[in-house]
Short mmCIF file of C-alpha atoms and ligand atoms in Angstrom, two decimals:
data_model
loop_
_atom_site.label_atom_id
_atom_site.label_comp_id
_atom_site.label_asym_id
_atom_site.label_seq_id
_atom_site.Cartn_x
_atom_site.Cartn_y
_atom_site.Cartn_z
CA UNK A 1 30.52 254.22 -59.51
CA UNK A 2 33.23 256.85 -58.83
CA UNK A 3 34.83 258.65 -61.77
CA UNK A 4 37.67 261.15 -61.79
CA UNK A 5 37.26 263.86 -64.38
CA UNK A 6 40.02 266.33 -65.19
CA UNK A 7 38.59 269.63 -66.38
CA UNK A 8 40.40 272.19 -68.51
CA UNK A 9 38.25 275.32 -68.65
CA UNK A 10 40.89 277.08 -70.80
CA UNK A 11 40.28 280.55 -72.20
CA UNK A 12 37.48 282.83 -73.38
CA UNK A 13 34.08 281.18 -72.88
CA UNK A 14 35.82 277.95 -71.76
CA UNK A 15 35.26 278.53 -68.02
CA UNK A 16 31.60 279.56 -68.62
CA UNK A 17 30.70 276.40 -70.53
CA UNK A 18 32.78 273.88 -68.55
CA UNK A 19 31.05 275.12 -65.38
CA UNK A 20 27.69 274.21 -66.95
CA UNK A 21 28.99 270.82 -68.14
CA UNK A 22 30.10 269.99 -64.60
CA UNK A 23 26.76 271.18 -63.24
CA UNK A 24 24.90 268.75 -65.50
CA UNK A 25 27.26 265.88 -64.67
CA UNK A 26 26.71 266.50 -60.95
CA UNK A 27 22.96 266.31 -61.55
CA UNK A 28 23.41 263.03 -63.41
CA UNK A 29 25.54 261.74 -60.54
CA UNK A 30 22.86 262.62 -58.01
CA UNK A 31 20.04 261.12 -60.05
CA UNK A 32 21.75 257.87 -61.04
CA UNK A 33 23.96 257.31 -58.00
CA UNK A 34 27.42 258.03 -59.42
CA UNK A 35 30.21 260.11 -57.96
CA UNK A 36 32.04 262.45 -60.32
CA UNK A 37 35.15 263.98 -58.82
CA UNK A 38 36.44 267.02 -60.72
CA UNK A 39 40.05 268.18 -60.82
CA UNK A 40 40.55 271.52 -62.51
CA UNK A 41 43.76 271.96 -64.50
CA UNK A 42 45.24 274.72 -66.64
CA UNK A 43 46.03 274.72 -70.35
CA UNK A 44 46.09 277.25 -73.18
CA UNK A 45 46.50 280.96 -72.59
CA UNK A 46 45.54 280.62 -68.92
CA UNK A 47 48.46 278.21 -68.42
CA UNK A 48 50.83 280.39 -70.42
CA UNK A 49 50.03 283.39 -68.22
CA UNK A 50 50.78 281.46 -65.05
CA UNK A 51 53.50 279.02 -66.07
CA UNK A 52 54.91 280.40 -69.32
CA UNK A 53 53.80 277.38 -71.38
CA UNK A 54 50.45 276.31 -72.87
CA UNK A 55 50.53 272.72 -71.61
CA UNK A 56 52.39 272.31 -68.31
CA UNK A 57 53.60 268.76 -67.60
CA UNK A 58 51.43 268.57 -64.49
CA UNK A 59 48.31 269.29 -66.58
CA UNK A 60 49.07 266.46 -68.98
CA UNK A 61 49.88 264.19 -66.06
CA UNK A 62 46.57 265.01 -64.33
CA UNK A 63 44.71 264.35 -67.59
CA UNK A 64 46.45 261.02 -68.22
CA UNK A 65 45.73 259.91 -64.65
CA UNK A 66 42.03 260.80 -64.86
CA UNK A 67 39.16 258.66 -66.16
CA UNK A 68 38.13 261.33 -68.69
CA UNK A 69 38.95 264.92 -69.58
CA UNK A 70 36.48 267.75 -70.22
CA UNK A 71 37.98 270.65 -72.18
CA UNK A 72 36.35 274.04 -72.84
CA UNK A 73 38.41 275.87 -75.44
CA UNK A 74 41.75 277.62 -75.67
CA UNK A 75 43.12 280.68 -77.43
CA UNK A 76 42.34 284.34 -77.89
CA UNK A 77 43.75 287.60 -79.25
CA UNK A 78 45.79 288.16 -76.09
CA UNK A 79 48.13 285.32 -77.09
CA UNK A 80 47.99 285.65 -80.89
CA UNK A 81 51.43 287.21 -81.24
CA UNK A 82 53.24 284.50 -79.25
CA UNK A 83 55.67 282.26 -81.15
CA UNK A 84 54.07 279.07 -82.56
CA UNK A 85 55.14 276.67 -79.80
CA UNK A 86 53.87 278.94 -77.05
CA UNK A 87 50.45 279.57 -78.57
CA UNK A 88 47.48 278.25 -76.57
CA UNK A 89 46.37 276.01 -79.47
CA UNK A 90 49.59 274.00 -79.06
CA UNK A 91 48.03 272.60 -75.91
CA UNK A 92 45.46 270.78 -78.06
CA UNK A 93 48.09 268.94 -80.11
CA UNK A 94 50.05 268.15 -76.94
CA UNK A 95 46.97 266.77 -75.21
CA UNK A 96 45.96 264.61 -78.18
CA UNK A 97 49.38 263.06 -78.63
CA UNK A 98 50.17 262.92 -74.88
CA UNK A 99 46.87 261.18 -74.13
CA UNK A 100 47.24 258.97 -77.23
CA UNK A 101 43.73 259.73 -78.42
CA UNK A 102 43.89 258.74 -82.07
CA UNK A 103 40.25 258.88 -83.12
CA UNK A 104 38.07 261.96 -83.18
CA UNK A 105 34.36 261.28 -83.18
CA UNK A 106 32.12 264.14 -84.20
CA UNK A 107 28.39 263.84 -84.55
CA UNK A 108 26.95 266.37 -87.01
CA UNK A 109 23.46 266.31 -85.63
CA UNK A 110 20.75 268.78 -86.52
CA UNK A 111 18.15 269.11 -83.81
CA UNK A 112 14.71 269.27 -85.42
CA UNK A 113 13.87 272.23 -83.19
CA UNK A 114 16.73 274.17 -84.82
CA UNK A 115 16.09 273.25 -88.45
CA UNK A 116 15.55 276.92 -89.31
CA UNK A 117 19.24 277.53 -88.64
CA UNK A 118 20.34 275.07 -91.35
CA UNK A 119 21.76 276.94 -94.35
CA UNK A 120 20.52 274.25 -96.78
CA UNK A 121 17.08 274.17 -98.37
CA UNK A 122 14.46 272.14 -96.51
CA UNK A 123 14.02 269.75 -99.45
CA UNK A 124 17.77 268.96 -99.34
CA UNK A 125 17.90 268.26 -95.63
CA UNK A 126 14.61 266.37 -95.46
CA UNK A 127 13.80 264.99 -92.05
CA UNK A 128 17.02 266.18 -90.48
CA UNK A 129 20.69 265.44 -90.35
CA UNK A 130 22.54 262.89 -88.28
CA UNK A 131 26.03 262.03 -89.47
CA UNK A 132 28.88 260.65 -87.41
CA UNK A 133 32.38 261.45 -88.63
CA UNK A 134 35.25 259.33 -87.35
CA UNK A 135 38.49 261.13 -88.11
CA UNK A 136 42.00 259.75 -87.68
CA UNK A 137 43.71 262.20 -85.34
CA UNK A 138 47.36 261.39 -84.75
CA UNK A 139 48.72 260.29 -88.14
CA UNK A 140 48.71 261.14 -91.83
CA UNK A 141 49.94 264.33 -93.41
CA UNK A 142 49.65 266.42 -90.22
CA UNK A 143 52.28 264.23 -88.56
CA UNK A 144 54.25 262.95 -91.58
CA UNK A 145 57.68 263.98 -92.77
CA UNK A 146 57.78 267.59 -93.97
CA UNK A 147 60.39 270.03 -95.03
CA UNK A 148 61.78 272.62 -97.40
CA UNK A 149 64.60 272.55 -99.87
CA UNK A 150 67.67 274.57 -98.91
CA UNK A 151 66.74 277.42 -101.23
CA UNK A 152 63.28 277.49 -99.68
CA UNK A 153 61.58 277.25 -103.07
CA UNK A 154 60.06 273.81 -102.58
CA UNK A 155 58.23 272.26 -99.65
CA UNK A 156 56.68 268.87 -98.92
CA UNK A 157 54.35 267.17 -96.47
CA UNK A 158 53.86 263.42 -96.41
CA UNK A 159 50.70 261.38 -96.06
CA UNK A 160 51.75 258.09 -94.48
CA UNK A 161 49.56 255.49 -92.78
CA UNK A 162 50.18 252.05 -91.34
CA UNK A 163 47.61 249.25 -91.51
CA UNK A 164 47.36 249.39 -87.72
CA UNK A 165 46.51 253.08 -87.71
CA UNK A 166 43.83 252.56 -90.36
CA UNK A 167 42.37 249.42 -88.81
CA UNK A 168 41.76 251.00 -85.41
CA UNK A 169 39.84 253.89 -87.00
CA UNK A 170 37.79 251.62 -89.22
CA UNK A 171 36.98 249.41 -86.23
CA UNK A 172 35.40 252.43 -84.51
CA UNK A 173 33.66 253.29 -87.79
CA UNK A 174 32.19 249.79 -88.23
CA UNK A 175 31.19 249.48 -84.58
CA UNK A 176 29.56 252.91 -84.56
CA UNK A 177 27.64 252.04 -87.73
CA UNK A 178 26.40 248.83 -86.09
CA UNK A 179 24.77 250.95 -83.38
CA UNK A 180 23.23 253.38 -85.90
CA UNK A 181 21.91 253.02 -89.46
CA UNK A 182 24.51 250.32 -90.32
CA UNK A 183 26.18 252.26 -93.11
CA UNK A 184 29.88 253.10 -93.21
CA UNK A 185 31.37 255.28 -95.94
CA UNK A 186 35.17 255.41 -96.18
CA UNK A 187 36.17 258.73 -97.68
CA UNK A 188 39.49 258.88 -99.50
CA UNK A 189 41.24 259.81 -102.72
CA UNK A 190 42.02 256.27 -103.87
CA UNK A 191 42.07 257.26 -107.53
CA UNK A 192 45.29 259.18 -106.83
CA UNK A 193 46.79 258.37 -103.43
CA UNK A 194 48.50 255.11 -102.56
CA UNK A 195 47.75 255.69 -98.86
CA UNK A 196 44.03 255.85 -99.73
CA UNK A 197 44.33 252.54 -101.56
CA UNK A 198 45.72 251.07 -98.34
CA UNK A 199 42.65 252.41 -96.46
CA UNK A 200 40.43 250.54 -98.94
CA UNK A 201 42.51 247.37 -98.70
CA UNK A 202 42.22 247.37 -94.91
CA UNK A 203 38.47 248.07 -95.07
CA UNK A 204 37.98 245.19 -97.52
CA UNK A 205 39.86 242.89 -95.15
CA UNK A 206 37.61 243.87 -92.23
CA UNK A 207 34.18 243.95 -93.82
CA UNK A 208 33.41 240.23 -93.38
CA UNK A 209 33.59 240.77 -89.60
CA UNK A 210 30.87 243.41 -89.88
CA UNK A 211 28.54 241.79 -92.37
CA UNK A 212 25.56 243.73 -91.00
CA UNK A 213 27.20 247.01 -92.07
CA UNK A 214 26.91 248.30 -95.63
CA UNK A 215 30.40 249.49 -96.60
CA UNK A 216 30.92 252.07 -99.34
CA UNK A 217 33.74 254.29 -100.57
CA UNK A 218 33.67 257.85 -101.81
CA UNK A 219 36.34 260.19 -103.13
CA UNK A 220 36.78 263.19 -100.87
CA UNK A 221 35.94 265.76 -103.56
CA UNK A 222 32.65 264.00 -104.21
CA UNK A 223 32.00 263.67 -100.45
CA UNK A 224 32.45 267.43 -100.00
CA UNK A 225 29.84 267.94 -102.72
CA UNK A 226 27.43 265.24 -101.50
CA UNK A 227 27.41 266.70 -97.98
CA UNK A 228 25.63 269.78 -99.28
CA UNK A 229 23.72 268.02 -102.09
CA UNK A 230 22.28 265.06 -100.22
CA UNK A 231 23.59 264.87 -96.63
CA UNK A 232 20.91 262.37 -95.62
CA UNK A 233 22.71 259.60 -97.53
CA UNK A 234 25.47 259.45 -94.89
CA UNK A 235 25.40 257.54 -91.63
CA UNK A 236 29.01 257.04 -90.46
CA UNK A 237 32.00 258.46 -92.35
CA UNK A 238 35.51 257.23 -91.54
CA UNK A 239 38.45 259.09 -92.96
CA UNK A 240 42.02 260.31 -92.61
CA UNK A 241 43.22 263.20 -90.50
CA UNK A 242 43.20 265.94 -93.14
CA UNK A 243 40.05 264.87 -94.98
CA UNK A 244 38.26 264.48 -91.65
CA UNK A 245 39.40 267.90 -90.50
CA UNK A 246 37.83 269.54 -93.52
CA UNK A 247 34.70 267.41 -93.88
CA UNK A 248 33.77 267.54 -90.20
CA UNK A 249 33.82 271.34 -90.28
CA UNK A 250 31.68 271.31 -93.40
CA UNK A 251 29.23 268.84 -91.87
CA UNK A 252 29.01 270.82 -88.64
CA UNK A 253 28.25 274.03 -90.50
CA UNK A 254 25.31 272.51 -92.32
CA UNK A 255 23.68 271.75 -88.97
CA UNK A 256 23.65 275.53 -88.58
CA UNK A 257 24.73 275.86 -84.97
CA UNK A 258 28.34 275.79 -83.82
CA UNK A 259 27.23 276.05 -80.20
CA UNK A 260 25.47 272.66 -80.37
CA UNK A 261 28.21 270.34 -81.63
CA UNK A 262 30.16 268.01 -79.39
CA UNK A 263 33.21 265.85 -79.95
CA UNK A 264 35.09 262.98 -78.38
CA UNK A 265 38.69 261.97 -78.93
CA UNK A 266 39.50 258.45 -77.83
CA UNK A 267 42.32 255.93 -77.90
CA UNK A 268 42.72 252.24 -77.04
CA UNK A 269 42.69 252.59 -73.31
CA UNK A 270 43.14 255.51 -71.00
CA UNK A 271 40.97 258.56 -70.69
CA UNK A 272 39.06 260.16 -73.55
CA UNK A 273 39.10 263.87 -74.29
CA UNK A 274 35.71 265.56 -74.64
CA UNK A 275 35.17 269.07 -75.96
CA UNK A 276 32.79 271.23 -77.96
CA UNK A 277 33.93 271.80 -81.54
CA UNK A 278 33.84 275.58 -81.29
CA UNK A 279 36.64 277.84 -80.11
CA UNK A 280 36.99 280.18 -77.16
CA UNK A 281 34.69 282.88 -78.62
CA UNK A 282 36.56 285.79 -76.99
CA UNK A 283 33.89 288.21 -78.25
CA UNK A 284 31.32 286.82 -75.78
CA UNK A 285 33.57 285.50 -73.00
CA UNK A 286 32.39 286.06 -69.43
CA UNK A 287 29.15 287.72 -70.58
CA UNK A 288 26.77 284.82 -69.92
CA UNK A 289 26.10 284.66 -73.68
CA UNK A 290 27.76 281.37 -74.67
CA UNK A 291 25.70 278.35 -75.57
CA UNK A 292 26.79 275.58 -73.17
CA UNK A 293 24.91 272.80 -75.00
CA UNK A 294 27.87 271.63 -77.13
CA UNK A 295 29.84 271.13 -73.92
CA UNK A 296 26.91 269.44 -72.19
CA UNK A 297 26.51 267.13 -75.21
CA UNK A 298 30.25 266.40 -74.97
CA UNK A 299 29.58 265.30 -71.38
CA UNK A 300 26.93 262.92 -72.75
CA UNK A 301 29.57 261.50 -75.11
CA UNK A 302 31.88 261.07 -72.13
CA UNK A 303 29.25 259.08 -70.27
CA UNK A 304 28.64 256.94 -73.35
CA UNK A 305 32.21 256.28 -74.54
CA UNK A 306 34.39 256.45 -71.43
CA UNK A 307 31.98 255.22 -68.76
CA UNK A 308 29.56 253.07 -70.81
CA UNK A 309 26.66 254.87 -69.12
CA UNK A 310 24.24 254.84 -72.05
CA UNK A 311 21.11 255.52 -70.00
CA UNK A 312 22.72 258.54 -68.38
CA UNK A 313 23.98 259.86 -71.75
CA UNK A 314 20.48 259.57 -73.17
CA UNK A 315 19.07 261.38 -70.16
CA UNK A 316 21.22 264.42 -71.02
CA UNK A 317 20.23 264.29 -74.69
CA UNK A 318 16.52 263.93 -73.88
CA UNK A 319 16.70 266.80 -71.38
CA UNK A 320 18.25 269.04 -74.05
CA UNK A 321 15.53 268.07 -76.53
CA UNK A 322 12.87 268.87 -73.93
CA UNK A 323 14.40 272.26 -73.12
CA UNK A 324 14.55 273.11 -76.84
CA UNK A 325 10.97 271.89 -77.29
CA UNK A 326 9.90 274.41 -74.67
CA UNK A 327 11.51 277.18 -76.74
CA UNK A 328 14.50 278.04 -74.53
CA UNK A 329 17.38 279.38 -76.65
CA UNK A 330 20.76 281.01 -76.14
CA UNK A 331 21.49 283.94 -78.48
CA UNK A 332 23.33 281.92 -81.14
CA UNK A 333 20.30 279.67 -81.82
CA UNK A 334 17.47 282.08 -81.04
CA UNK A 335 17.23 283.87 -84.39
CA UNK A 336 16.55 287.61 -84.62
CA UNK A 337 13.86 289.30 -82.56
CA UNK A 338 11.08 288.86 -85.15
CA UNK A 339 11.96 285.15 -85.63
CA UNK A 340 11.99 284.73 -81.85
CA UNK A 341 8.59 286.30 -81.59
CA UNK A 342 7.16 284.25 -84.45
CA UNK A 343 8.48 280.98 -83.02
CA UNK A 344 7.82 281.85 -79.38
CA UNK A 345 11.46 281.34 -78.41
CA UNK A 346 12.68 282.49 -75.02
CA UNK A 347 16.16 283.95 -74.79
CA UNK A 348 18.38 282.72 -71.93
CA UNK A 349 22.02 283.01 -70.90
CA UNK A 350 24.69 280.36 -70.36
CA UNK A 351 23.94 279.72 -66.72
CA UNK A 352 20.18 279.55 -67.10
CA UNK A 353 20.53 277.07 -69.99
CA UNK A 354 22.67 274.82 -67.78
CA UNK A 355 20.09 275.16 -64.99
CA UNK A 356 17.22 274.25 -67.33
CA UNK A 357 18.95 271.08 -68.56
CA UNK A 358 19.81 270.08 -64.99
CA UNK A 359 16.25 270.68 -63.80
CA UNK A 360 14.88 268.59 -66.66
CA UNK A 361 17.18 265.70 -65.75
CA UNK A 362 16.16 265.91 -62.09
CA UNK A 363 12.47 265.91 -62.95
CA UNK A 364 12.60 263.02 -65.45
P1 LIG B 401 35.06 280.44 -82.31
O1 LIG B 401 34.43 279.11 -82.49
O2 LIG B 401 35.63 280.74 -80.98
O3 LIG B 401 33.96 281.60 -82.63
C1 LIG B 401 33.34 281.75 -83.90
C2 LIG B 401 32.00 282.49 -83.70
O4 LIG B 401 31.07 281.60 -83.09
C3 LIG B 401 32.11 283.70 -82.78
O5 LIG B 401 31.25 284.71 -83.23
C4 LIG B 401 31.64 283.18 -81.44
O6 LIG B 401 31.06 284.17 -80.62
C5 LIG B 401 30.61 282.13 -81.86
N1 LIG B 401 30.54 281.02 -80.90
C6 LIG B 401 31.46 280.04 -80.73
N2 LIG B 401 31.08 279.21 -79.76
C7 LIG B 401 29.90 279.67 -79.30
C8 LIG B 401 29.01 279.25 -78.27
N3 LIG B 401 29.24 278.17 -77.51
N4 LIG B 401 27.90 279.99 -78.07
C9 LIG B 401 27.62 281.08 -78.81
N5 LIG B 401 28.43 281.51 -79.80
C10 LIG B 401 29.56 280.84 -80.02
O7 LIG B 401 36.15 280.60 -83.46
P2 LIG B 401 37.23 281.75 -83.71
O8 LIG B 401 36.61 283.09 -83.42
O9 LIG B 401 37.79 281.47 -85.03
O10 LIG B 401 38.38 281.47 -82.66
C11 LIG B 401 38.51 282.14 -81.39
C12 LIG B 401 39.67 281.53 -80.65
O11 LIG B 401 39.40 280.15 -80.37
C13 LIG B 401 40.98 281.54 -81.45
O12 LIG B 401 42.02 281.88 -80.58
C14 LIG B 401 41.12 280.11 -81.94
O13 LIG B 401 42.44 279.73 -82.16
C15 LIG B 401 40.51 279.35 -80.80
N6 LIG B 401 39.99 278.01 -81.16
C16 LIG B 401 40.09 277.05 -80.19
C17 LIG B 401 39.58 275.80 -80.41
C18 LIG B 401 39.68 274.78 -79.32
O14 LIG B 401 40.04 275.13 -78.20
N7 LIG B 401 39.35 273.52 -79.58
C19 LIG B 401 38.92 275.51 -81.62
C20 LIG B 401 38.79 276.54 -82.57
C21 LIG B 401 39.31 277.79 -82.32
#
């Protein structure tokens, strides 16, 4: 099978981690007999420096023509004073809408080997944490009508959803739940918001088609509380753009390791967009200090969602588990020197971590 992957290294640590993602994909290709062809494109600050805009048309075109896109991260202090539309982060919005990827899928997964990094008490987290958040990405209040009165003293933003927009997110939510613990929680504010009541109406209309999935609803304020009180109760959460934005950051933080969390943004057809959830970490860029595992896990999501290569995706995840089991850690997940010593952890850089995962895959 031949697959064309557009890569956007971007800024900061982006090039460091995308290089390791590609390395692991090449190893998968070799082991399982697939051909991954990589086309590197520019977006973010790197594109602004060369072309004067954060998302050149030819980048978007290359991404839309590909089978999947792997993105590192964009942004950094160098571009912070640019006007809004020229900022590197604009490239993200342009990519999402240009590629029509309307659903963001973020696993908040705590690796048992890293449970010490979780900020919650052990008795709260229990055996671990494995939540999948499906967030609507191209609608709702972030895209609705907004404005200011002429005197500038009042402003408004509008939460607006169509049944179609809701249904396609819930479909992903139900189908994901079917492959996991079979529980879907729709998070909303249906006691106040009419748009939330529409989410519930659509979910009620769909639930008979997914009778093996236990459907529940939760108000977003309660969900924010329950995520730190009893996170183990959640399997799949489906929610709107703004609620998902906030809750997915909260959920990722309770896993304790920003360098480990992957994400996928997908639409109906066309390529998906795969990226780690963290930013460009300018403080450690180019120093071989970044943890590449979030990016490598994003590659596993790419194999699973875009290419339906489940066995290959699992191979990456198992290799990462094995490397962690052996005590290999990048700085962000290694703990301080006395913790490292106590746990027998071995500190490695970005490149070595990518090598270790690749070697594990090859030797499986
Ligand atoms: P950040 O995620 O880049 O960094 C936060 C902290 O986490 C830093 O201390 C950083 O060193 C550390 N960190 C992040 N990823 C790491 C990794 N893989 N390994 C080890 N440590 C890691 O967030 P920030 O500092 O708020 O933002 C920096 C820049 O990134 C800003 O310009 C911001 O706009 C941009 N940003 C981009 C994206 C994206 O491209 N999707 C997302 C968030 C932020």
